Coordinates of C-alpha atoms in Angstrom, one line a residue:
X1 CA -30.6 -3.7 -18.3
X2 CA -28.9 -1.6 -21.2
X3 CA -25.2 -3.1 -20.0
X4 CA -23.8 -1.6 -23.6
X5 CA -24.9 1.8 -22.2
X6 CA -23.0 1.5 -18.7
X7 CA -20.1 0.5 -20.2
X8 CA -20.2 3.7 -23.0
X9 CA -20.9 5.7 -20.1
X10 CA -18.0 4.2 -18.2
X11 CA -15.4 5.5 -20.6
X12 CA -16.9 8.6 -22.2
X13 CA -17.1 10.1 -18.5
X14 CA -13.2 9.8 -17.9
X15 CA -12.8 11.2 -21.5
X16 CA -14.7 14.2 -21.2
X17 CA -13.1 14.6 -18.0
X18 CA -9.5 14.8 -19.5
X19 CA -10.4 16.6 -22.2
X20 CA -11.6 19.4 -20.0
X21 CA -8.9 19.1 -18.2
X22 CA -6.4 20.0 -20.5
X23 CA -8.9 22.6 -22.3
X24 CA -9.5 24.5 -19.2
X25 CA -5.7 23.6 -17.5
X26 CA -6.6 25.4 -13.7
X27 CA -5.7 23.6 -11.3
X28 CA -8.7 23.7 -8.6
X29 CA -11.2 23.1 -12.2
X30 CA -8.6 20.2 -12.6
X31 CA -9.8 18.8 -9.1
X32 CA -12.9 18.8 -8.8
X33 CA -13.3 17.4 -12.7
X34 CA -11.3 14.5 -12.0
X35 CA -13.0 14.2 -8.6
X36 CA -16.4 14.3 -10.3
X37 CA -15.1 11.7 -13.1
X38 CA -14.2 9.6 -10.0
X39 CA -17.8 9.6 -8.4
X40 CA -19.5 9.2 -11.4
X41 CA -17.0 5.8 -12.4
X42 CA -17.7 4.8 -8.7
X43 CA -21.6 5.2 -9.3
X44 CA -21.3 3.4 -12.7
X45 CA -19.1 0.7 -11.4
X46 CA -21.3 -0.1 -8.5
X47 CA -24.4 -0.4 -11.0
X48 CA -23.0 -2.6 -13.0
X49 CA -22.0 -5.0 -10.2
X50 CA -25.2 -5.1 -8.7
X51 CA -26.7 -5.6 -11.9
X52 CA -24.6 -8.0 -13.6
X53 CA -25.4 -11.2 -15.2
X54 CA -25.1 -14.4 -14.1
X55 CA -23.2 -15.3 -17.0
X56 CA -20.6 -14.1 -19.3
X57 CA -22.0 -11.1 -21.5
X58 CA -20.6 -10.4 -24.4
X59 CA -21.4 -7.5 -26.4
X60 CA -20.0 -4.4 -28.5
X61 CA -20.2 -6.7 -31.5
X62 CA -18.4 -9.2 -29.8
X63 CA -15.5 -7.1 -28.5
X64 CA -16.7 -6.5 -24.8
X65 CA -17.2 -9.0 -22.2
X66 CA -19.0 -8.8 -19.0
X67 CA -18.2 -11.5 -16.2
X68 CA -19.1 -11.3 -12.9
X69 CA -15.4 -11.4 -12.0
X70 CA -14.5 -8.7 -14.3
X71 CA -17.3 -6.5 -12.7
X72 CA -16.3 -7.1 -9.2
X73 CA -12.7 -6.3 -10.5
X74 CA -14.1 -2.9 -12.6
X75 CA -15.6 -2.2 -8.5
X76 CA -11.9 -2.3 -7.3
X77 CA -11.0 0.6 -9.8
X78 CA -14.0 2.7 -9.1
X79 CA -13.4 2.6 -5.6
X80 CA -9.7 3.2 -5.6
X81 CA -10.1 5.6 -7.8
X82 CA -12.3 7.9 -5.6
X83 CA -10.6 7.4 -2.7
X84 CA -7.1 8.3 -4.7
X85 CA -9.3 11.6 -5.8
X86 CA -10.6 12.6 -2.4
X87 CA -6.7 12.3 -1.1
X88 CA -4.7 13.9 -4.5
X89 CA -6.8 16.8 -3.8
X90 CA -5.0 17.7 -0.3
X91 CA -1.5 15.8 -1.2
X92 CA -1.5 17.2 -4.3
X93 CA -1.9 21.1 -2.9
X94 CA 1.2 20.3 -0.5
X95 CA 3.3 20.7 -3.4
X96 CA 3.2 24.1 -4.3
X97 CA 5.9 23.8 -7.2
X98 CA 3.8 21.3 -8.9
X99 CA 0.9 23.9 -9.3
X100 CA 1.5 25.2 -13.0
X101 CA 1.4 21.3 -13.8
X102 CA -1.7 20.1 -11.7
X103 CA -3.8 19.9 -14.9
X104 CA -1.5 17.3 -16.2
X105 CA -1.4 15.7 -12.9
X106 CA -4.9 15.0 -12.9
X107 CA -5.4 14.5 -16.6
X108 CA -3.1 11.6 -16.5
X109 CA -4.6 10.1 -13.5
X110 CA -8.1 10.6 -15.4
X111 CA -6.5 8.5 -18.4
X112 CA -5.0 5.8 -15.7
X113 CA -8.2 5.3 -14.3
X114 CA -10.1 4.7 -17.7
X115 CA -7.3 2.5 -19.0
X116 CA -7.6 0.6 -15.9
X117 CA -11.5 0.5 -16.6
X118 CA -11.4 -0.7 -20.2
X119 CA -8.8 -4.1 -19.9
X120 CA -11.1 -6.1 -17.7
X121 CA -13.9 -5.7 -20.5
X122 CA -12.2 -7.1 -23.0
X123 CA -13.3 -10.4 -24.8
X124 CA -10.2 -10.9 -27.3
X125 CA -6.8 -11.5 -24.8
X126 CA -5.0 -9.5 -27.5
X127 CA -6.8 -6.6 -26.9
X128 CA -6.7 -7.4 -23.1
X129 CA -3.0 -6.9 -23.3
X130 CA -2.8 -3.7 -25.5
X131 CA -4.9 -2.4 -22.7
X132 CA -2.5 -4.1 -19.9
X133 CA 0.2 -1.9 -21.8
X134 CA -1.5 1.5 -22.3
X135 CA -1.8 0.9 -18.7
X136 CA 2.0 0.9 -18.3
X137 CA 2.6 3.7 -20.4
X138 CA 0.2 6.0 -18.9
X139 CA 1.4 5.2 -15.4
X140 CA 4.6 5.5 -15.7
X141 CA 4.5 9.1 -16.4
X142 CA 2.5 9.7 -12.8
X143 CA 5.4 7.5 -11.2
X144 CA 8.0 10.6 -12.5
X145 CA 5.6 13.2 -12.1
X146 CA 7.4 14.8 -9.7
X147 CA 10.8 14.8 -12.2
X148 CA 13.7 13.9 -8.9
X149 CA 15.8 11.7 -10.0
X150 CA 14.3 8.4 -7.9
X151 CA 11.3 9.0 -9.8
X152 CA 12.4 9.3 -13.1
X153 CA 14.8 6.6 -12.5
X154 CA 11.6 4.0 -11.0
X155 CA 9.6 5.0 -14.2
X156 CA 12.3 3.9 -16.6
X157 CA 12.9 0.7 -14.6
X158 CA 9.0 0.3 -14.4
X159 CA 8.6 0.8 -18.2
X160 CA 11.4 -1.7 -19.2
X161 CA 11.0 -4.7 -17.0
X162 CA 7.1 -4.5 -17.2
X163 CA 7.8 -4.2 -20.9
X164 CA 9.7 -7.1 -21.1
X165 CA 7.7 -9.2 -18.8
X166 CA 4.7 -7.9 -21.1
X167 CA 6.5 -9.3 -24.5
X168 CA 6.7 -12.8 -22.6
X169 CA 3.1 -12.8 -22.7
X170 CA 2.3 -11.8 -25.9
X171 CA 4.3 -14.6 -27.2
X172 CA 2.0 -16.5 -24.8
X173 CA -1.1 -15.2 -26.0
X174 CA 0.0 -16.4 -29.3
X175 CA 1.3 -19.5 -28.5
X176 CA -2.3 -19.8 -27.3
X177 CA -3.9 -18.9 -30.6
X178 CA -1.3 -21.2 -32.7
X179 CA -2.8 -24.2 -30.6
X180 CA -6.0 -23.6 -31.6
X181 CA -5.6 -23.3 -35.1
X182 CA -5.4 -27.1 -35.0
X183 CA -8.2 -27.8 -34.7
X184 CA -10.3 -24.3 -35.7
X185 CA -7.8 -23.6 -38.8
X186 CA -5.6 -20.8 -39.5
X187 CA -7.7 -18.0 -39.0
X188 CA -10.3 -17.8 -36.2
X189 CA -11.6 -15.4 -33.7
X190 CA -9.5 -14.7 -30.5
X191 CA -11.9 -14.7 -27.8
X192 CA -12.1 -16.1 -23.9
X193 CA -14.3 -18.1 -25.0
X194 CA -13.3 -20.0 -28.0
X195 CA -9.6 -20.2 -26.0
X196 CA -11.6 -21.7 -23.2
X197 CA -13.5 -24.1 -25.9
X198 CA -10.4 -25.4 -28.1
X199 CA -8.8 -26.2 -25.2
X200 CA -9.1 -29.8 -24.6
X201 CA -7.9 -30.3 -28.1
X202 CA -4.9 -28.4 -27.9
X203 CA -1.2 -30.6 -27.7
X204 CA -0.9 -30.5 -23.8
X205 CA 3.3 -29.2 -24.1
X206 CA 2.2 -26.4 -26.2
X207 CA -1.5 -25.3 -23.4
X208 CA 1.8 -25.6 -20.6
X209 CA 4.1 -23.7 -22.3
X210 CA 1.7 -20.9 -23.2
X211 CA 0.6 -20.6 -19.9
X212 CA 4.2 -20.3 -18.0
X213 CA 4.6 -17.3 -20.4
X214 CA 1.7 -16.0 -19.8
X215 CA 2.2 -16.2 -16.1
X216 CA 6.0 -14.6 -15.8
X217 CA 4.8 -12.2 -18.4
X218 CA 1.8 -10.9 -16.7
X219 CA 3.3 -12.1 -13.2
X220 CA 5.8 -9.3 -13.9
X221 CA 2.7 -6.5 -14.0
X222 CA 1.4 -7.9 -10.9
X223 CA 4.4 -8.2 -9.1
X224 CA 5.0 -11.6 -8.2
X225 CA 8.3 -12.6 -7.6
X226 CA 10.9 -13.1 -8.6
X227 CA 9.5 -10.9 -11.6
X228 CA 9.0 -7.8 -9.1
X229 CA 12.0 -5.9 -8.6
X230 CA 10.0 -3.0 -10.4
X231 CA 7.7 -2.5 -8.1
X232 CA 9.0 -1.4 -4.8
X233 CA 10.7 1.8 -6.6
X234 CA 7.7 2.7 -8.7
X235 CA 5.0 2.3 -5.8
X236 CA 7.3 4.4 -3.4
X237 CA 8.4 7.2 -5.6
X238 CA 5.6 7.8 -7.0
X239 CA 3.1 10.5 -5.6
X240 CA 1.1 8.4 -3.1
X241 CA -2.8 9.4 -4.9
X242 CA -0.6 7.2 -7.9
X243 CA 0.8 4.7 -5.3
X244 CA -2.3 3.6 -4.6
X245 CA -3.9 3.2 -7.6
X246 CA -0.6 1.2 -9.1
X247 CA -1.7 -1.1 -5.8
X248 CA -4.9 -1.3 -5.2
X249 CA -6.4 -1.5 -8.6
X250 CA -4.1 -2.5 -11.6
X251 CA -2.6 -5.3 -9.8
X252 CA -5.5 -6.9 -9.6
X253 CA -5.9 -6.2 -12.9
X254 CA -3.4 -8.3 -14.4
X255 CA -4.2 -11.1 -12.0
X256 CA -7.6 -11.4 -13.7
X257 CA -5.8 -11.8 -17.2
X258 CA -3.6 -14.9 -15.3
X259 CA -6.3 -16.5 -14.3
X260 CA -8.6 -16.0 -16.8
X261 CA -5.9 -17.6 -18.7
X262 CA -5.5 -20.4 -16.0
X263 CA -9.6 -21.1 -16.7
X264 CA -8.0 -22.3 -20.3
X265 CA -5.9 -24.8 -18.4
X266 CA -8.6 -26.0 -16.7
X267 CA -10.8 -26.3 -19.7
X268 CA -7.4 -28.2 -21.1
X269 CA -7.7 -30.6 -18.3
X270 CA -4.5 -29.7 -17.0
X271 CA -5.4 -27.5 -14.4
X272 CA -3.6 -28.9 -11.6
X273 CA -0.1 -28.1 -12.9
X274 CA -1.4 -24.1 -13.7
X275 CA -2.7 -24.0 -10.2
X276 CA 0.3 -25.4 -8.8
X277 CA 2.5 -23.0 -10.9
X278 CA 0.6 -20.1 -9.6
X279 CA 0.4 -21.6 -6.0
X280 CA 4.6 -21.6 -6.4
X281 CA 4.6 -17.8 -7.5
X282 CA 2.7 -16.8 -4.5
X283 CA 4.7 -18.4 -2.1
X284 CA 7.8 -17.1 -3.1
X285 CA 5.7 -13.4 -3.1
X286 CA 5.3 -13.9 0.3
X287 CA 9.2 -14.7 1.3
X288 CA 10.4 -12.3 -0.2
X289 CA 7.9 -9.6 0.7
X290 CA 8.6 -10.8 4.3
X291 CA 12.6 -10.8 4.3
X292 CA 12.6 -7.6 2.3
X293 CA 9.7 -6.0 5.1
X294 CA 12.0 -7.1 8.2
X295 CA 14.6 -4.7 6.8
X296 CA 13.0 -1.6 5.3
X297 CA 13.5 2.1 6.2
X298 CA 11.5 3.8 3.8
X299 CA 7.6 4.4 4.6
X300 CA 6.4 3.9 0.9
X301 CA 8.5 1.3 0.2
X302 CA 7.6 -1.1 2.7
X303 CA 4.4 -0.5 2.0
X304 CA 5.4 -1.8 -1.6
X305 CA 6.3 -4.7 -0.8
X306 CA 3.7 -5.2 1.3
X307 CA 1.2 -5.1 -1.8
X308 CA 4.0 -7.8 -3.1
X309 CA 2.6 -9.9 -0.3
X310 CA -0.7 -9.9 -0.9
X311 CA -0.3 -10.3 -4.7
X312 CA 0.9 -13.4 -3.2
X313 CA -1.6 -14.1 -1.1
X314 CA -4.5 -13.8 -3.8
X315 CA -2.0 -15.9 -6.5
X316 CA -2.7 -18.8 -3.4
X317 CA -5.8 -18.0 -3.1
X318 CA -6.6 -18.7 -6.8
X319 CA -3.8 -21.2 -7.2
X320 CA -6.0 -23.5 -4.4
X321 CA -8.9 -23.3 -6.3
X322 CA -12.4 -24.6 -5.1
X323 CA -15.0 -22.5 -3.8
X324 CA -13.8 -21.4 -0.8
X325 CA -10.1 -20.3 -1.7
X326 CA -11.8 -18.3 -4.4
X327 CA -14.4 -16.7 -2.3
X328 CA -11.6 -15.8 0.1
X329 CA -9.6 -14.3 -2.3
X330 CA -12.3 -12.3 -4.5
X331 CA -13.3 -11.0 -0.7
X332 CA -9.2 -10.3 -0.5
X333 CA -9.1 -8.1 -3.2
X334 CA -11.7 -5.9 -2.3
X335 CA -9.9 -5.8 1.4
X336 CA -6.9 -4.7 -0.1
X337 CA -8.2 -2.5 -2.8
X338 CA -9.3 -0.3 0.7
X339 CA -6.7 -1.2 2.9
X340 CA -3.2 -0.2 0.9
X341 CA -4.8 3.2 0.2
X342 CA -5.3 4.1 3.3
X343 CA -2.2 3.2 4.1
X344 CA 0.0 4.7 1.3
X345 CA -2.3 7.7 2.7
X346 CA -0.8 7.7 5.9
X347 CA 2.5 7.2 4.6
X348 CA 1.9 10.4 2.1
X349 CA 0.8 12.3 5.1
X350 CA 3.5 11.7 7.4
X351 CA 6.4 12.3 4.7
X352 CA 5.0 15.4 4.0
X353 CA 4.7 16.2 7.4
X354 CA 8.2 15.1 8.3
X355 CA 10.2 16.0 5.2
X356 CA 11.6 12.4 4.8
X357 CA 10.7 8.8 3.4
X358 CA 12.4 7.5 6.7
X359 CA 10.9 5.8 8.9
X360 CA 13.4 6.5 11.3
X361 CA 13.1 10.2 11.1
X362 CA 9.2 9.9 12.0
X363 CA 8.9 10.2 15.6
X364 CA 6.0 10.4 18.3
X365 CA 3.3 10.2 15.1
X366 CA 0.3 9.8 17.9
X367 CA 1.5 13.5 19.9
X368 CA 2.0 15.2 16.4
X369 CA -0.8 13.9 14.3
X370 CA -3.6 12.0 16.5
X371 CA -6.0 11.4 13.9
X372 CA -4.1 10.7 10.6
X373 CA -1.7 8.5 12.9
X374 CA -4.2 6.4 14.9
X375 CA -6.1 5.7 11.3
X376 CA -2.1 4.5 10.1
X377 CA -1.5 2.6 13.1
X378 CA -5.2 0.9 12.7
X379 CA -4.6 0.5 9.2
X380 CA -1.3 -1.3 9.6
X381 CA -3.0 -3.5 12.2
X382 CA -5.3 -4.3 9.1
X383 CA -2.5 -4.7 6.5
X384 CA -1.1 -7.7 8.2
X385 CA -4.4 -9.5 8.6
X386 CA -4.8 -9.1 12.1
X387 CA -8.7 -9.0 13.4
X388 CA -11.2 -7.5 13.3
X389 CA -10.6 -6.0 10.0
X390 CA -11.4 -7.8 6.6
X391 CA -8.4 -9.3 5.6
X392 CA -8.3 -11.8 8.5
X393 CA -11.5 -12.9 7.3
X394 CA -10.4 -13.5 4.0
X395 CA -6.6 -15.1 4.7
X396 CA -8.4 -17.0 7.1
X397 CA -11.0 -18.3 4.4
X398 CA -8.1 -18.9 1.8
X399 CA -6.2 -20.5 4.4
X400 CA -9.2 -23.2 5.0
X401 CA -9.7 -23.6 1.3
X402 CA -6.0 -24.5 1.1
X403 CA -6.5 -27.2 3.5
X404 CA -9.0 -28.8 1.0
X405 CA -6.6 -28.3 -1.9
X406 CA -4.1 -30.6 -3.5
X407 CA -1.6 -28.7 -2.6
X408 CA -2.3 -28.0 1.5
X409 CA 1.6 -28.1 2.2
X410 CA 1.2 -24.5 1.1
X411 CA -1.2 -23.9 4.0
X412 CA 1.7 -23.9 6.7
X413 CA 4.3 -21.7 4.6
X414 CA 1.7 -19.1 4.3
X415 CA 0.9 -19.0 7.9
X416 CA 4.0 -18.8 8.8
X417 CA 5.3 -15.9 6.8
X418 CA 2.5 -13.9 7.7
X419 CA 2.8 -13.9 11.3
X420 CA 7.1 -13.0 9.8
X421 CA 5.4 -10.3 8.4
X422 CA 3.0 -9.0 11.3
X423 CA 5.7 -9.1 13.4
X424 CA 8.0 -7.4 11.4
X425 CA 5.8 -4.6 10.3
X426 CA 4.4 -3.8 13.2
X427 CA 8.1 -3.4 14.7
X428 CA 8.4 -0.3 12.3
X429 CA 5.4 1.0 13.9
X430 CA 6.3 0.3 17.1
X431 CA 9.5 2.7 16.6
X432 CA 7.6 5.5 14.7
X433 CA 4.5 5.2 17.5
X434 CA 6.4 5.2 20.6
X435 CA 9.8 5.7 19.8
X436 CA 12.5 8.3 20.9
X437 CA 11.7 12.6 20.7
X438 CA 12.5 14.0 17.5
X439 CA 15.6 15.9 16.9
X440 CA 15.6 19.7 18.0
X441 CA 14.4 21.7 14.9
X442 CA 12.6 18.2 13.7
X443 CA 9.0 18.5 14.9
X444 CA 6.7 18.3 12.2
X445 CA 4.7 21.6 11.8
X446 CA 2.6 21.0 8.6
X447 CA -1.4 21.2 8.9
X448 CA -3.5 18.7 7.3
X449 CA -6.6 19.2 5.6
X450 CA -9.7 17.2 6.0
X451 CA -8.6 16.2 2.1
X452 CA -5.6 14.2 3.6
X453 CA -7.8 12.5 6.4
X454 CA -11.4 12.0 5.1
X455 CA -10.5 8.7 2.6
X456 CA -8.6 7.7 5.0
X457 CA -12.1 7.3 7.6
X458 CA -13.7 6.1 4.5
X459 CA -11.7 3.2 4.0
X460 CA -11.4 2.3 7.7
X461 CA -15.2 2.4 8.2
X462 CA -15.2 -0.3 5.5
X463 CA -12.5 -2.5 6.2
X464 CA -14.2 -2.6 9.9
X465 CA -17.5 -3.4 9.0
X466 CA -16.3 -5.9 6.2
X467 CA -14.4 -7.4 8.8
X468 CA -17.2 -7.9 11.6
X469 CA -19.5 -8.8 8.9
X470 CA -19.1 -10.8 5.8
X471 CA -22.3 -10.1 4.2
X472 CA -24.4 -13.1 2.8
X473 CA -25.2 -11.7 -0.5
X474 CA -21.1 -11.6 -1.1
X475 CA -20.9 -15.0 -0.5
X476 CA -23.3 -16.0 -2.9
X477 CA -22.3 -13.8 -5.7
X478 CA -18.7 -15.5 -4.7
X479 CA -19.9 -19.0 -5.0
X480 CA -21.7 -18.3 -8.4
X481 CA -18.8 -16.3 -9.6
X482 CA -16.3 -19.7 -9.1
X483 CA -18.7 -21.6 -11.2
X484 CA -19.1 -18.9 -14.3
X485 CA -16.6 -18.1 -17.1
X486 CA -14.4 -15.6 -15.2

């Protein structure tokens, strides 16, 4: 298969798209373009998974590079990125003062969604983390699209602390390419590969040193803590079509560059040390996600720091190593790239519908709203791992991997912070399910459109099925995947 071709075809769609965009600037042309662009990314996405070699690729005169990893995370941001175009198409048209500036709207989450698809293919990490930062740049300007003063104020704070994180591993990166000029000379090229090669050559402080920046400096896009204090504002000010694109698909993102970058420890021989590094990271995700959960009272935001815990569940998952830890979390990731969607869905439903971000304020959801609220109350059952929905499966599989780990200490603290964080979460439910009537005057009387509910079903459907059935083919692509460059 012509793989060059896919991958032209990947970007140029999303580029037309925004181009027509802005050349035709209507708002319902804006839609459906962007919605098309998302289908036909989807489509493209999906081929080249299925299709995808059992080895590394590399291609585009040596610039692009096809793993099955990467594909299975270029999947993640195809199907995010419809499911964020099917909903922005009914949130979206709940803002009436926005309208004159839907074509902007949708041009820039066009442009999000094809830097998101052009990082993971790239073969030099230099390049990898140009495209990590257009990434940034594009995004924040969704996060403020809606110009209050939260918003503007989480863009600024998401564009200087990812910034700065970002600089940390740059100076990685070329800490990185200094140790290899010891042995490959001044000048060589910058590749995955030749990283991955030199490795075992490399003066072991230096391959450490490199790698702790790398992880704090990339750590801060994902989220991990304590490098995270960005993302709560910018995941819950942000329109929620943009909430959960910034969550479902560019975190995972920038957890392929870390461990892509851990596979050069590895190769190093000093593996155990990165793995434990990462393992320590996630741990401290999930504490903090789980104190900071307990006490929330905004609907986005807890949902942002629940994406902070499970960015720390896949840094375990991939901090364990072995087969099975990775299988669980590559099958975590796809969880979660449907799961958080639906659930910043809900969440952009119901704060529409109730004129607040307070949980508090959202009362009897079930009498008001019975089929956008029972898919939210389902989907929070699925957030927290709970069967029979995917994620159980796949915390479950990380959690036996762990056990066959060095590090299996970690087995116990995970456990025990997310049953913290089930309980906790589910509380808030509890309260906005079967809580007290609302005030007089505070009934919700806004209509939904089948825009605000239909991703929603589609992303339930899945997580159920994935979660009563893990298929067999998955598995296997899993298993080969651990043993491949990633």
């Amino acid at each position: 298969m012509d793989f060059t071709a896919l991958i032209a075809a990947l970007w140029i769609v999303p580029a037309v798209a925004i181009v027509l965009i802005m050349a035709i600037r209507r708002p319902h042309w804006a839609e459906y373009l962007n919605l098309t662009s998302s289908v036909a990314v989807f489509g493209l996405t999906l081929a080249i998974l299925v299709a995808a070699p059992g080895k590394a690729l590399v291609t585009g005169a040596g610039y692009i590079l096809l793993t099955p990893l990467g594909a299975w995370v270029l999947f993640c941001v195809g199907l995010v990125y419809l499911l964020a175009s099917l909903y922005a198409i009914g949130y979206m048209r709940l803002l009436p003062e926005e309208k004159p500036r839907l074509h902007k709207y949708y041009a820039l989450q066009v442009g999000f969604a094809l830097t998101m698809l052009i990082a993971p293919l790239m073969n030099n990490p230099g390049i990898f983390w140009i495209a990590i930062d257009f990434t940034t740049i594009v995004s924040a300007f969704l996060v403020g699209f809606e110009r209050e003063a939260e918003c503007i104020e989480a863009a600024w704070k998401y564009l200087i602390l990812v910034s700065a994180g970002l600089a940390l591993a740059l100076l990685g990166i070329i800490l990185f390419y200094w140790g290899g000029t010891f042995t490959l000379g001044p000048t060589y090229a910058l590749t995955w590969g030749n990283l991955r090669a030199v490795a075992p050559r490399m003066p072991e402080t230096l391959l450490f040193l490199a790698f702790l920046l790398v992880l704090v400096g990339f750590g801060t896009k994902v989220g991990l803590a304590p490098m995270h204090t960005w993302l709560p504002d910018a995941h819950s000010e942000g329109p929620a079509p943009v909430s959960a694109m910034l969550s479902g698909s560019l975190l995972n993102i920038a957890l392929l560059g870390i461990y892509r970058f851990l596979s050069i420890v590895d190769s190093g021989g000093y593996g155990v040390m990165g793995h434990t590094a990462l393992l320590v990271l996630g741990v401290i995700s999930l504490l903090v996600a789980g104190l900071f959960i307990v006490r929330q009272e905004g609907a986005k935001r807890m949902l942002a720091y629940s994406s902070l815990e499970h960015m720390g569940v896949l840094a375990i998952g991939f901090g364990f190593g072995g087969p099975m830890a990775f299988a669980g979390a590559m099958y975590h990731m796809i969880n979660h790239s449907l799961t958080k969607p639906m659930m910043f869905f809900g969440a952009g439903n119901m704060m529409r519908a109730y004129g607040t971000k307070s949980m508090s304020n959202m009362r009897r959801v079930l009498r008001y709203y019975p089929v956008s609220g029972t898919l939210w109350l389902l989907g929070a059952v699925a957030i927290t791992g709970a069967p029979p929905f995917g994620l159980f499966l796949s915390e479950i599989t990380i959690l036996r991997g762990g056990i066959l780990s060095p590090n299996p200490w970690a087995v116990w603290l995970m456990a025990t912070l997310l049953i913290l964080i089930f309980v906790a979460f589910m509380n808030h439910f509890r309260r906005m399910i079967w809580g007290p009537e609302p005030e007089p005057g505070g009934e919700p009387t806004l209509e939904l459109s089948v825009w605000n509910t239909l991703p929603m079903w589609l992303a339930f459907v899945a997580i159920l099925v994935l979660g009563l059935w893990w298929p067999e083919g998955l598995w296997t692509f899993f298993q080969h995947t651990f043993v491949v460059q990633p």
